[in-house]
Short mmCIF file of C-alpha atoms in Angstrom, two decimals:
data_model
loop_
_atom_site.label_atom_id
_atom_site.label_comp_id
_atom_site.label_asym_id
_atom_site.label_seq_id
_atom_site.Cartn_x
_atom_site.Cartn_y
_atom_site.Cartn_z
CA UNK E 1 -36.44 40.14 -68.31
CA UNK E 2 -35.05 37.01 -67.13
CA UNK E 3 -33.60 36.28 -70.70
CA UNK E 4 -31.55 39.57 -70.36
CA UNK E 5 -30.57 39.17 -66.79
CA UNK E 6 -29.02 36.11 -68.11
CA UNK E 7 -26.86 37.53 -71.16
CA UNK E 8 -26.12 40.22 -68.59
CA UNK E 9 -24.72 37.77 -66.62
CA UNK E 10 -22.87 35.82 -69.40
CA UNK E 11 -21.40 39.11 -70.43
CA UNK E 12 -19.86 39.42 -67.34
CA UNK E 13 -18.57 35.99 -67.13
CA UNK E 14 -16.81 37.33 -70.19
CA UNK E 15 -15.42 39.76 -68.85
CA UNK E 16 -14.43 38.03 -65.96
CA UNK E 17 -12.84 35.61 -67.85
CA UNK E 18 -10.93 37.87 -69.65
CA UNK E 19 -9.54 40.06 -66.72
CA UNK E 20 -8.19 36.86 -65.48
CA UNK E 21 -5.88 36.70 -68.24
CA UNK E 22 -4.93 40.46 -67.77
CA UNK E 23 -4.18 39.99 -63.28
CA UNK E 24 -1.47 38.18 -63.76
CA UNK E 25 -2.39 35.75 -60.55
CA UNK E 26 -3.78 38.90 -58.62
CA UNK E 27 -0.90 40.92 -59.14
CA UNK E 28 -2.02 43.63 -60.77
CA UNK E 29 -3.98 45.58 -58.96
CA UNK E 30 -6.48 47.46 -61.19
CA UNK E 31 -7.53 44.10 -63.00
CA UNK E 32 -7.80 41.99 -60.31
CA UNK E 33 -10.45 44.66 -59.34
CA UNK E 34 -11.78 43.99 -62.14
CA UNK E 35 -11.91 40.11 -61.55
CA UNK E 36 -13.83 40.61 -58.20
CA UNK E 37 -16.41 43.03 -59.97
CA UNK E 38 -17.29 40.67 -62.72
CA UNK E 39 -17.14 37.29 -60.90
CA UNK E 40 -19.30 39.08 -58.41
CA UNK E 41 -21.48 40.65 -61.20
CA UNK E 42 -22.00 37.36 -63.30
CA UNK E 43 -22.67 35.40 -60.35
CA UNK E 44 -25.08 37.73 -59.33
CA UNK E 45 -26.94 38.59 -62.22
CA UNK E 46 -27.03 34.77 -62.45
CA UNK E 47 -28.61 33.88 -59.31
CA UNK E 48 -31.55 36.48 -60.00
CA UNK E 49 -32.17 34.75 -63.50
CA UNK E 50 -32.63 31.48 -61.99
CA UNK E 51 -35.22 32.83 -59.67
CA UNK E 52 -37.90 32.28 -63.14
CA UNK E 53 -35.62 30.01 -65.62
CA UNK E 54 -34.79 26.34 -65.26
CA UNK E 55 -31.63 26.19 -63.45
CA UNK E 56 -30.18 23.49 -65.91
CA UNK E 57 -31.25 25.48 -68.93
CA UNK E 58 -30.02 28.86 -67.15
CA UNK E 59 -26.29 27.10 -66.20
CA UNK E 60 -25.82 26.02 -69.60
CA UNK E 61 -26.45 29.13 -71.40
CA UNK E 62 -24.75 30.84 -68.83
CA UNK E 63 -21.53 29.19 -69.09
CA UNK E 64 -22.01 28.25 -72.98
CA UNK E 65 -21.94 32.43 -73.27
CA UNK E 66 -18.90 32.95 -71.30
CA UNK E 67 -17.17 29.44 -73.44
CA UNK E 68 -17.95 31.49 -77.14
CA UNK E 69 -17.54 34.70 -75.86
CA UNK E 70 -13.85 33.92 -74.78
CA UNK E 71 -13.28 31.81 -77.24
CA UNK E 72 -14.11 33.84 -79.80
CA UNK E 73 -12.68 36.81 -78.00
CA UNK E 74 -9.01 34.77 -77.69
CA UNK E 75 -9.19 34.43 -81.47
CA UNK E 76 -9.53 38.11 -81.73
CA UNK E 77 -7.42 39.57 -78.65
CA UNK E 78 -4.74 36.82 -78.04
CA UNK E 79 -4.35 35.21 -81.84
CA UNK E 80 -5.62 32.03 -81.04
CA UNK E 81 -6.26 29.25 -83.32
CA UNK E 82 -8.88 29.87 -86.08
CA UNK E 83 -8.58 25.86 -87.05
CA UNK E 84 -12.26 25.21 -88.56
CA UNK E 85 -12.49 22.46 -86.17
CA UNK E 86 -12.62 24.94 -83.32
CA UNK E 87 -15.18 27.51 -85.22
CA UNK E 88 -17.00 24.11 -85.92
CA UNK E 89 -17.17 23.24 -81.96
CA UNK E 90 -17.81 27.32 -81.26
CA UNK E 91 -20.70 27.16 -83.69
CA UNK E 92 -22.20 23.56 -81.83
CA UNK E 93 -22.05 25.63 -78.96
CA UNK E 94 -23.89 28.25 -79.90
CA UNK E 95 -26.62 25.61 -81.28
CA UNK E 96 -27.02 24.37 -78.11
CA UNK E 97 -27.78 27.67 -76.97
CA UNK E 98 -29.86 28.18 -79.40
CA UNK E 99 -31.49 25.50 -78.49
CA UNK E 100 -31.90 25.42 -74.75
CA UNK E 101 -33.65 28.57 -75.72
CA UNK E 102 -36.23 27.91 -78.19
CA UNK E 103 -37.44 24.85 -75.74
CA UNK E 104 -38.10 27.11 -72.71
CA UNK E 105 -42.06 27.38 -71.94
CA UNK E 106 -40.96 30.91 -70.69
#
């Protein structure tokens, strides 16, 4: 359960990310809504994951799914760079994920 609270909360830090892009420094009302919800959401979510998980371990996958997710999401959405050195530093982030994972006693 932890596990999920914590992708949960990554998703959001997605999302959060992303509506930051669509406010327009709080000026548009409806995503700057959306902002608050998901800031509020991920930090949330967060905070009851780290109740069970290491908080190192839980920080970095936390922020490593919000770093790939809009990454890989500005690729997609905005046309950003899709230089292999960039999928190659995506992909070493997603290792370290990976990673972080497999070593928890949990």
């Amino acid at each position: 359960m932890d596990w999920l609270l914590l992708l949960a909360a990554g998703c959001m830090e997605i999302l959060f990310a992303l509506s930051l892009k669509y406010n327009q420094g709080f000026t548009k009302l409806l995503p700057s809504i959306a902002t608050a919800i998901t800031g509020g959401s991920s930090f949330y979510l967060l905070m009851l994951a780290i109740k069970t998980l290491p908080l190192g371990t839980a920080y970095a996958v936390w922020t490593g799914i919000g770093a790939v997710g809009v990454a890989v999401l500005g690729i997609v959405l905005f046309k950003e760079s899709v230089d292999i050195l960039r999928l190659i530093s995506i992909s070493f982030v997603i290792l370290g994920i990976t990673g972080l994972k497999l070593t928890d006693i949990h």
